[in-house]
Short mmCIF file of C-alpha atoms in Angstrom, two decimals:
data_model
loop_
_atom_site.label_atom_id
_atom_site.label_comp_id
_atom_site.label_asym_id
_atom_site.label_seq_id
_atom_site.Cartn_x
_atom_site.Cartn_y
_atom_site.Cartn_z
CA UNK A 1 0.00 0.00 0.00
CA UNK A 2 1.42 3.39 -0.98
CA UNK A 3 2.35 5.76 1.83
CA UNK A 4 0.04 8.73 2.37
CA UNK A 5 1.41 11.87 0.68
CA UNK A 6 3.09 14.55 2.76
CA UNK A 7 2.50 18.27 2.33
CA UNK A 8 4.25 21.62 2.64
CA UNK A 9 2.25 24.76 3.42
CA UNK A 10 3.45 28.19 2.24
CA UNK A 11 2.09 31.24 4.08
CA UNK A 12 2.57 34.76 2.69
CA UNK A 13 1.35 37.28 5.24
CA UNK A 14 0.73 40.93 4.33
CA UNK A 15 -0.44 43.83 6.47
CA UNK A 16 -4.15 43.09 5.90
CA UNK A 17 -4.27 39.81 3.99
CA UNK A 18 -2.79 36.32 3.98
CA UNK A 19 -2.07 34.23 0.90
CA UNK A 20 -1.39 30.51 1.16
CA UNK A 21 -0.66 27.49 -1.00
CA UNK A 22 -0.50 23.83 -0.09
CA UNK A 23 2.02 21.74 -2.02
CA UNK A 24 2.61 18.04 -2.29
CA UNK A 25 6.11 17.72 -0.92
CA UNK A 26 7.62 15.33 -3.44
CA UNK A 27 6.23 16.85 -6.64
CA UNK A 28 5.93 20.45 -5.38
CA UNK A 29 2.59 20.62 -7.16
CA UNK A 30 -0.04 22.99 -5.77
CA UNK A 31 -3.06 21.23 -4.27
CA UNK A 32 -4.77 24.19 -2.64
CA UNK A 33 -4.42 27.94 -3.09
CA UNK A 34 -6.25 30.73 -1.33
CA UNK A 35 -6.23 33.88 0.71
CA UNK A 36 -7.75 35.49 3.77
CA UNK A 37 -8.75 39.14 3.55
CA UNK A 38 -9.69 41.84 6.05
CA UNK A 39 -7.79 39.97 8.76
CA UNK A 40 -7.25 43.22 10.65
CA UNK A 41 -10.53 44.91 9.73
CA UNK A 42 -13.57 45.70 11.84
CA UNK A 43 -15.84 43.38 9.82
CA UNK A 44 -15.46 39.57 9.88
CA UNK A 45 -12.44 38.23 8.05
CA UNK A 46 -13.18 36.17 4.96
CA UNK A 47 -11.17 33.49 3.30
CA UNK A 48 -11.31 31.99 -0.15
CA UNK A 49 -9.59 28.96 -1.57
CA UNK A 50 -9.51 26.83 -4.65
CA UNK A 51 -8.58 23.18 -4.83
CA UNK A 52 -6.18 22.48 -7.69
CA UNK A 53 -6.22 18.68 -7.99
CA UNK A 54 -3.54 17.16 -10.21
CA UNK A 55 -5.55 13.96 -10.18
CA UNK A 56 -8.52 12.79 -8.20
CA UNK A 57 -7.31 11.15 -5.00
CA UNK A 58 -9.04 8.95 -2.49
CA UNK A 59 -10.65 10.92 0.37
CA UNK A 60 -10.23 14.08 -1.69
CA UNK A 61 -13.06 16.34 -2.82
CA UNK A 62 -12.82 18.25 -6.08
CA UNK A 63 -13.11 21.89 -5.02
CA UNK A 64 -12.10 23.36 -8.35
CA UNK A 65 -14.81 25.97 -7.84
CA UNK A 66 -13.68 28.81 -5.62
CA UNK A 67 -15.04 28.57 -2.06
CA UNK A 68 -15.58 31.71 0.03
CA UNK A 69 -16.83 32.14 3.57
CA UNK A 70 -16.19 33.86 6.87
CA UNK A 71 -13.04 32.69 8.61
CA UNK A 72 -13.17 30.91 11.95
CA UNK A 73 -11.29 28.01 13.52
CA UNK A 74 -13.98 25.37 12.98
CA UNK A 75 -14.70 26.01 9.30
CA UNK A 76 -11.01 26.25 8.40
CA UNK A 77 -10.23 22.81 9.86
CA UNK A 78 -13.36 21.34 8.26
CA UNK A 79 -12.08 22.51 4.89
CA UNK A 80 -8.63 21.02 5.51
CA UNK A 81 -10.18 17.61 6.14
CA UNK A 82 -12.51 18.01 3.15
CA UNK A 83 -9.54 18.47 0.85
CA UNK A 84 -6.87 16.27 2.46
CA UNK A 85 -9.02 13.62 4.12
CA UNK A 86 -9.28 12.79 7.80
CA UNK A 87 -6.01 13.45 9.59
CA UNK A 88 -4.71 15.28 6.56
CA UNK A 89 -3.41 18.25 8.50
CA UNK A 90 -1.04 15.92 10.37
CA UNK A 91 0.63 15.18 7.05
CA UNK A 92 1.66 18.84 6.72
CA UNK A 93 5.31 18.37 7.63
CA UNK A 94 6.83 21.75 6.72
CA UNK A 95 5.37 25.26 6.90
CA UNK A 96 7.22 27.91 4.87
CA UNK A 97 6.60 31.42 6.18
CA UNK A 98 7.42 34.51 4.16
CA UNK A 99 8.90 37.02 6.63
CA UNK A 100 9.66 40.49 5.28
CA UNK A 101 12.55 41.49 7.60
CA UNK A 102 15.13 38.95 8.71
CA UNK A 103 17.64 41.40 10.14
CA UNK A 104 21.17 40.03 9.84
CA UNK A 105 20.06 36.45 9.09
CA UNK A 106 22.05 34.85 6.26
CA UNK A 107 19.81 31.80 5.84
CA UNK A 108 16.27 30.66 6.66
CA UNK A 109 15.52 29.96 10.33
CA UNK A 110 14.05 26.60 11.36
CA UNK A 111 11.68 26.44 14.35
CA UNK A 112 10.30 23.26 15.87
CA UNK A 113 7.60 23.35 18.51
CA UNK A 114 9.01 22.46 21.92
CA UNK A 115 12.68 22.96 21.04
CA UNK A 116 14.68 24.89 23.61
CA UNK A 117 15.50 27.56 21.00
CA UNK A 118 11.83 28.14 20.06
CA UNK A 119 11.04 30.98 22.47
CA UNK A 120 14.43 32.63 22.01
CA UNK A 121 13.94 32.70 18.23
CA UNK A 122 10.42 34.09 18.55
CA UNK A 123 11.64 36.82 20.92
CA UNK A 124 14.45 37.79 18.55
CA UNK A 125 12.05 38.03 15.62
CA UNK A 126 9.62 40.15 17.66
CA UNK A 127 12.46 42.64 18.19
CA UNK A 128 13.19 42.75 14.46
CA UNK A 129 9.48 43.41 13.84
CA UNK A 130 10.03 47.03 14.90
CA UNK A 131 11.68 47.55 11.51
CA UNK A 132 8.71 46.22 9.54
CA UNK A 133 5.81 46.62 12.00
CA UNK A 134 3.06 46.42 9.38
CA UNK A 135 4.36 43.08 8.06
CA UNK A 136 6.57 41.14 10.47
CA UNK A 137 4.23 41.47 13.43
CA UNK A 138 1.33 39.79 11.63
CA UNK A 139 3.58 37.17 10.06
CA UNK A 140 5.01 36.21 13.45
CA UNK A 141 1.50 35.87 14.88
CA UNK A 142 0.83 33.33 12.12
CA UNK A 143 4.10 31.53 12.93
CA UNK A 144 3.08 31.21 16.59
CA UNK A 145 -0.39 29.98 15.61
CA UNK A 146 1.10 27.33 13.31
CA UNK A 147 3.50 26.14 16.00
CA UNK A 148 0.57 25.66 18.36
CA UNK A 149 -1.98 24.26 15.88
CA UNK A 150 0.42 22.04 13.89
CA UNK A 151 3.01 21.11 16.53
CA UNK A 152 4.42 18.18 14.54
CA UNK A 153 5.25 20.39 11.54
CA UNK A 154 8.53 22.23 11.15
CA UNK A 155 8.15 25.98 10.61
CA UNK A 156 10.78 27.68 8.46
CA UNK A 157 11.15 31.46 8.32
CA UNK A 158 12.07 32.58 4.79
CA UNK A 159 13.22 36.20 4.76
CA UNK A 160 12.86 38.75 1.98
CA UNK A 161 16.17 40.23 3.10
CA UNK A 162 18.20 37.09 2.34
CA UNK A 163 18.48 37.81 -1.38
CA UNK A 164 20.09 41.18 -0.77
CA UNK A 165 23.00 40.08 1.45
CA UNK A 166 25.26 40.33 -1.64
CA UNK A 167 24.82 44.11 -1.99
CA UNK A 168 28.20 45.88 -1.47
CA UNK A 169 28.73 47.60 1.87
CA UNK A 170 29.17 51.04 0.27
CA UNK A 171 25.57 50.75 -0.95
CA UNK A 172 24.09 49.47 2.31
CA UNK A 173 25.76 52.04 4.57
CA UNK A 174 23.99 55.25 5.63
CA UNK A 175 26.04 58.42 6.19
CA UNK A 176 25.18 58.63 9.88
CA UNK A 177 27.08 57.83 13.06
CA UNK A 178 26.64 54.60 14.99
CA UNK A 179 23.99 55.19 17.67
CA UNK A 180 25.21 55.20 21.31
CA UNK A 181 22.61 52.58 22.25
CA UNK A 182 22.05 49.00 21.13
CA UNK A 183 19.57 48.37 18.32
CA UNK A 184 17.99 45.00 17.43
CA UNK A 185 19.73 45.12 14.04
CA UNK A 186 22.45 47.36 12.57
CA UNK A 187 20.98 50.51 11.01
CA UNK A 188 21.87 49.76 7.39
CA UNK A 189 19.99 49.09 4.16
CA UNK A 190 18.57 45.55 3.90
CA UNK A 191 16.18 45.59 0.95
CA UNK A 192 12.98 43.59 0.55
CA UNK A 193 10.89 41.61 -2.00
CA UNK A 194 13.87 39.26 -2.10
CA UNK A 195 11.78 36.11 -2.48
CA UNK A 196 10.12 37.66 -5.52
CA UNK A 197 13.47 38.62 -7.06
CA UNK A 198 14.83 35.12 -6.45
CA UNK A 199 11.79 33.65 -8.22
CA UNK A 200 12.19 36.02 -11.17
CA UNK A 201 15.91 35.25 -11.43
CA UNK A 202 15.18 31.52 -11.72
CA UNK A 203 12.46 32.07 -14.29
CA UNK A 204 14.60 34.34 -16.44
CA UNK A 205 17.51 31.92 -16.22
CA UNK A 206 15.16 29.27 -17.60
CA UNK A 207 13.74 31.63 -20.25
CA UNK A 208 17.19 32.72 -21.46
CA UNK A 209 18.67 29.20 -21.16
CA UNK A 210 21.70 30.37 -19.21
CA UNK A 211 22.91 29.68 -15.65
CA UNK A 212 21.58 32.00 -12.93
CA UNK A 213 25.10 33.25 -12.20
CA UNK A 214 25.26 34.74 -15.72
CA UNK A 215 21.93 36.60 -15.55
CA UNK A 216 21.92 40.43 -15.45
CA UNK A 217 18.57 42.11 -14.92
CA UNK A 218 16.91 45.27 -13.70
CA UNK A 219 13.65 44.23 -12.05
CA UNK A 220 10.71 46.40 -11.00
CA UNK A 221 8.45 44.59 -8.52
CA UNK A 222 5.51 46.97 -8.49
CA UNK A 223 2.50 46.53 -6.24
CA UNK A 224 0.88 48.39 -3.38
CA UNK A 225 4.42 48.35 -2.08
CA UNK A 226 7.02 48.42 -4.84
CA UNK A 227 10.77 48.26 -5.25
CA UNK A 228 13.47 47.87 -7.88
CA UNK A 229 16.53 45.62 -7.91
CA UNK A 230 19.75 45.39 -9.88
CA UNK A 231 20.69 41.73 -10.39
CA UNK A 232 24.21 41.32 -11.73
CA UNK A 233 25.85 37.95 -12.21
CA UNK A 234 22.86 36.33 -10.53
CA UNK A 235 23.23 38.40 -7.35
CA UNK A 236 21.50 41.45 -5.92
CA UNK A 237 23.82 44.44 -6.23
CA UNK A 238 21.40 47.27 -5.40
CA UNK A 239 17.79 47.75 -4.40
CA UNK A 240 15.53 50.70 -3.69
CA UNK A 241 14.19 49.80 -0.22
CA UNK A 242 16.37 50.31 2.83
CA UNK A 243 16.41 49.70 6.57
CA UNK A 244 12.63 49.36 6.31
CA UNK A 245 10.24 48.89 3.38
CA UNK A 246 9.43 52.61 3.53
CA UNK A 247 12.47 53.82 1.57
CA UNK A 248 12.35 54.01 -2.22
CA UNK A 249 9.23 54.15 -4.39
CA UNK A 250 5.94 55.60 -3.17
CA UNK A 251 3.13 53.06 -2.86
CA UNK A 252 -0.52 52.66 -2.05
CA UNK A 253 -0.14 54.15 1.43
CA UNK A 254 3.65 54.69 1.69
CA UNK A 255 5.46 57.93 1.03
CA UNK A 256 8.64 56.39 -0.32
CA UNK A 257 11.88 58.35 0.02
CA UNK A 258 11.61 61.97 1.13
CA UNK A 259 13.55 64.60 3.07
CA UNK A 260 13.92 63.13 6.57
CA UNK A 261 13.12 66.46 8.22
CA UNK A 262 9.76 66.78 6.44
CA UNK A 263 7.87 64.65 8.95
CA UNK A 264 8.79 66.97 11.86
CA UNK A 265 7.07 69.86 10.06
CA UNK A 266 4.15 67.79 8.78
CA UNK A 267 3.44 66.04 12.10
CA UNK A 268 5.01 68.01 14.99
CA UNK A 269 4.17 65.28 17.53
CA UNK A 270 5.53 62.55 15.24
CA UNK A 271 7.57 60.93 18.03
CA UNK A 272 4.46 60.05 20.03
CA UNK A 273 3.09 56.54 19.67
CA UNK A 274 -0.24 55.34 18.35
CA UNK A 275 -1.81 51.90 18.53
CA UNK A 276 -2.10 50.10 15.22
CA UNK A 277 -3.28 46.50 14.93
CA UNK A 278 -2.47 45.80 18.54
CA UNK A 279 1.06 47.18 18.36
CA UNK A 280 2.44 50.62 19.29
CA UNK A 281 4.19 52.49 16.48
CA UNK A 282 5.33 56.10 16.20
CA UNK A 283 3.04 58.63 14.56
CA UNK A 284 5.81 59.20 12.02
CA UNK A 285 5.72 55.55 10.97
CA UNK A 286 1.94 55.54 10.85
CA UNK A 287 1.68 58.68 8.71
CA UNK A 288 4.46 57.69 6.31
CA UNK A 289 3.43 54.04 5.90
CA UNK A 290 -0.37 54.10 6.23
CA UNK A 291 -1.53 57.64 5.37
CA UNK A 292 0.75 58.64 2.49
CA UNK A 293 1.47 57.53 -1.08
CA UNK A 294 -1.35 57.21 -3.62
CA UNK A 295 -3.92 57.45 -0.83
CA UNK A 296 -2.66 60.85 0.31
CA UNK A 297 -2.49 62.27 -3.21
CA UNK A 298 -5.70 60.89 -4.73
CA UNK A 299 -7.75 59.28 -1.97
CA UNK A 300 -7.35 55.89 -3.68
CA UNK A 301 -4.76 53.14 -3.26
CA UNK A 302 -5.81 51.46 -6.54
CA UNK A 303 -3.25 52.29 -9.24
CA UNK A 304 -5.56 51.01 -11.98
CA UNK A 305 -8.25 53.42 -10.84
CA UNK A 306 -5.72 56.25 -10.73
CA UNK A 307 -4.73 55.55 -14.35
CA UNK A 308 -8.39 55.58 -15.42
CA UNK A 309 -8.85 58.97 -13.75
CA UNK A 310 -5.64 60.37 -15.25
CA UNK A 311 -6.39 59.18 -18.79
CA UNK A 312 -10.19 59.12 -19.22
CA UNK A 313 -11.67 57.77 -22.44
CA UNK A 314 -13.56 60.98 -23.15
CA UNK A 315 -11.44 64.05 -23.77
CA UNK A 316 -12.35 67.37 -22.18
CA UNK A 317 -11.00 70.84 -22.81
CA UNK A 318 -10.78 71.49 -19.07
CA UNK A 319 -9.58 68.52 -16.99
CA UNK A 320 -11.25 68.03 -13.60
CA UNK A 321 -9.41 68.39 -10.32
CA UNK A 322 -9.64 64.62 -9.90
CA UNK A 323 -7.97 64.08 -13.26
CA UNK A 324 -5.23 66.59 -12.47
CA UNK A 325 -4.33 64.95 -9.16
CA UNK A 326 -4.41 61.49 -10.73
CA UNK A 327 -2.14 62.64 -13.57
CA UNK A 328 0.22 64.25 -11.05
CA UNK A 329 0.36 60.99 -9.09
CA UNK A 330 1.01 58.93 -12.23
CA UNK A 331 3.80 61.24 -13.39
CA UNK A 332 5.34 61.34 -9.92
CA UNK A 333 5.38 57.53 -9.76
CA UNK A 334 6.77 57.20 -13.29
CA UNK A 335 9.52 59.71 -12.48
CA UNK A 336 10.59 57.96 -9.26
CA UNK A 337 10.50 54.58 -11.01
CA UNK A 338 12.61 55.81 -13.91
CA UNK A 339 15.10 57.28 -11.47
CA UNK A 340 15.87 53.87 -9.99
CA UNK A 341 15.72 51.94 -13.28
CA UNK A 342 17.97 54.42 -15.12
CA UNK A 343 20.59 54.46 -12.36
CA UNK A 344 20.68 50.66 -12.21
CA UNK A 345 21.05 50.31 -15.98
CA UNK A 346 23.88 52.86 -15.93
CA UNK A 347 25.60 51.08 -13.03
CA UNK A 348 25.37 47.74 -14.86
CA UNK A 349 26.53 48.93 -18.29
CA UNK A 350 29.45 50.91 -16.83
CA UNK A 351 30.57 48.13 -14.49
CA UNK A 352 34.15 46.77 -14.86
CA UNK A 353 32.70 43.32 -14.12
CA UNK A 354 32.40 40.89 -17.05
CA UNK A 355 28.71 40.75 -16.14
CA UNK A 356 27.86 44.12 -17.66
CA UNK A 357 25.34 43.35 -20.38
CA UNK A 358 21.66 44.00 -19.62
CA UNK A 359 19.62 40.90 -20.51
CA UNK A 360 16.24 42.16 -19.43
CA UNK A 361 14.17 44.91 -17.83
CA UNK A 362 11.52 42.94 -15.95
CA UNK A 363 8.13 44.10 -14.66
CA UNK A 364 6.37 42.11 -11.96
CA UNK A 365 3.87 42.52 -9.13
CA UNK A 366 0.24 43.60 -9.44
CA UNK A 367 0.99 46.99 -11.04
CA UNK A 368 3.93 45.72 -13.08
CA UNK A 369 1.93 42.84 -14.54
CA UNK A 370 -1.32 44.76 -15.22
CA UNK A 371 -0.34 48.26 -16.28
CA UNK A 372 0.51 48.20 -20.00
CA UNK A 373 0.60 52.01 -20.05
CA UNK A 374 3.22 52.22 -17.30
CA UNK A 375 5.39 49.57 -18.95
CA UNK A 376 5.12 51.37 -22.30
CA UNK A 377 6.02 54.74 -20.79
CA UNK A 378 9.06 53.28 -19.01
CA UNK A 379 10.34 51.56 -22.15
CA UNK A 380 9.63 54.61 -24.33
CA UNK A 381 11.96 56.55 -22.02
CA UNK A 382 14.78 54.41 -23.43
CA UNK A 383 13.81 54.83 -27.08
CA UNK A 384 16.97 56.92 -27.54
CA UNK A 385 19.00 53.76 -26.87
CA UNK A 386 17.29 51.99 -29.77
CA UNK A 387 17.69 55.05 -32.03
CA UNK A 388 21.36 55.38 -31.14
CA UNK A 389 21.93 51.71 -31.93
CA UNK A 390 19.84 51.93 -35.10
CA UNK A 391 17.86 48.88 -33.98
CA UNK A 392 14.46 50.15 -35.17
CA UNK A 393 13.04 48.10 -32.28
CA UNK A 394 11.20 48.98 -29.07
CA UNK A 395 7.87 48.07 -27.50
CA UNK A 396 5.85 45.27 -29.05
CA UNK A 397 2.38 46.78 -28.57
CA UNK A 398 0.49 43.53 -29.07
CA UNK A 399 2.52 41.59 -26.51
CA UNK A 400 2.55 44.47 -24.05
CA UNK A 401 -1.17 45.22 -24.17
CA UNK A 402 -2.80 41.87 -24.83
CA UNK A 403 -0.28 39.20 -23.92
CA UNK A 404 -0.57 36.87 -20.95
CA UNK A 405 1.88 35.14 -18.65
CA UNK A 406 5.66 35.32 -18.79
CA UNK A 407 6.63 37.04 -22.01
CA UNK A 408 8.90 39.51 -23.77
CA UNK A 409 7.17 42.80 -24.55
CA UNK A 410 9.76 44.32 -26.88
CA UNK A 411 10.56 43.51 -30.49
CA UNK A 412 13.40 41.30 -31.64
CA UNK A 413 16.68 43.19 -31.68
CA UNK A 414 15.77 45.63 -28.90
CA UNK A 415 18.78 46.79 -26.89
CA UNK A 416 16.52 47.23 -23.86
CA UNK A 417 14.63 43.94 -23.72
CA UNK A 418 11.41 44.31 -21.73
CA UNK A 419 9.71 41.38 -19.96
CA UNK A 420 6.68 40.64 -17.83
CA UNK A 421 7.21 37.86 -15.29
CA UNK A 422 4.64 36.65 -12.78
CA UNK A 423 6.53 36.05 -9.56
CA UNK A 424 5.91 33.05 -7.30
CA UNK A 425 6.99 33.90 -3.76
CA UNK A 426 5.18 30.90 -2.30
CA UNK A 427 7.09 28.37 -4.41
CA UNK A 428 10.35 30.13 -3.62
CA UNK A 429 9.48 29.88 0.09
CA UNK A 430 8.69 26.18 -0.22
CA UNK A 431 11.96 25.40 -1.97
CA UNK A 432 13.98 27.33 0.62
CA UNK A 433 12.05 25.74 3.49
CA UNK A 434 12.41 22.18 2.21
CA UNK A 435 16.17 22.63 1.80
CA UNK A 436 16.52 24.21 5.27
CA UNK A 437 14.37 21.50 6.87
CA UNK A 438 16.44 18.72 5.29
CA UNK A 439 19.70 20.40 6.36
CA UNK A 440 18.41 20.68 9.93
CA UNK A 441 17.74 16.93 10.30
#
């Protein structure tokens, strides 16, 4: 009789939502995918999932139709048994957690319920959470819940910061003195979205049919929170986020980089603390991370909606105030994005390293994958490169506007080769977690 299959659960926790995927360990095929939304809202949290059966299995129910309902402990475990069969949750052997900030960690951290290091590790990660309070805090609550609810499973913390440990020190150092007091982590630039960049690197290595160590890319991971990364010789060499995810591009509710003294004039009592999601944070952090960005400029955090306002179908001789603010926001975002992309391309092409040929400018994340206009405007900025080279290439309008999935969006012969790549942070987490779990045995 064949042994019952074992599973690996990937959990990707955001500030107000949780995404998850359940994989069969041996094949790494997805069996179940879903999300929980409004987990910190005033109304009941809801979760949705979809069973993705590779083949019909005994004691398994085909839930290929999306299931949605309010989230509570009883219904969630009922659904686990419905999909995996009775006792199925005990066959979840590894839980891969995406954790935004890992501090100085150089590899994933393995936690087993009941181990003597369990509480010490949890305490250390709680301290690091001060540097990503809107992300790490919630993720660590999930970690603790999994340790209690699935005590036989091994939890592995997979950090976004791991990918960026190869950035040179001169780029991670801030021009400020060492503080006279101890801090949970050194006050340097760490960078984030590393799991996404690692996924994109692997996919582009496959697409280009070359080893990862020979891949040179500039990647824009653009979502409600966005960042850019220079990947040179298969390693991160620069990224736009810093000590915290606040630095760099503006986002749905984040200001992005600005003059550090601005907040003292904008919010005079910015050093006072406020309670947010059960955790005290400074008013400065709250204003800059939750009340700024697209929301502050337009009242909306939806970039697609902002584009529709900025470029309405019907033309008018006198644009409305709403259109003006939306257009301002779009141009501001495009300008900041081009600033990072242009500097990374320049750094790569002028590098004395043998890895100095740009193989792709990649767009990913919700905004990067959906906004054909933004991708076109970014690539059009580099039209002078094509004209200088006499390539007569550039954006492939059909692929950019109507294509699907991983694809090139520039014409053959383009010197700046544009791509859209759908990232897979959950699979990257699972692969890291499985390797770390095996190494820990």
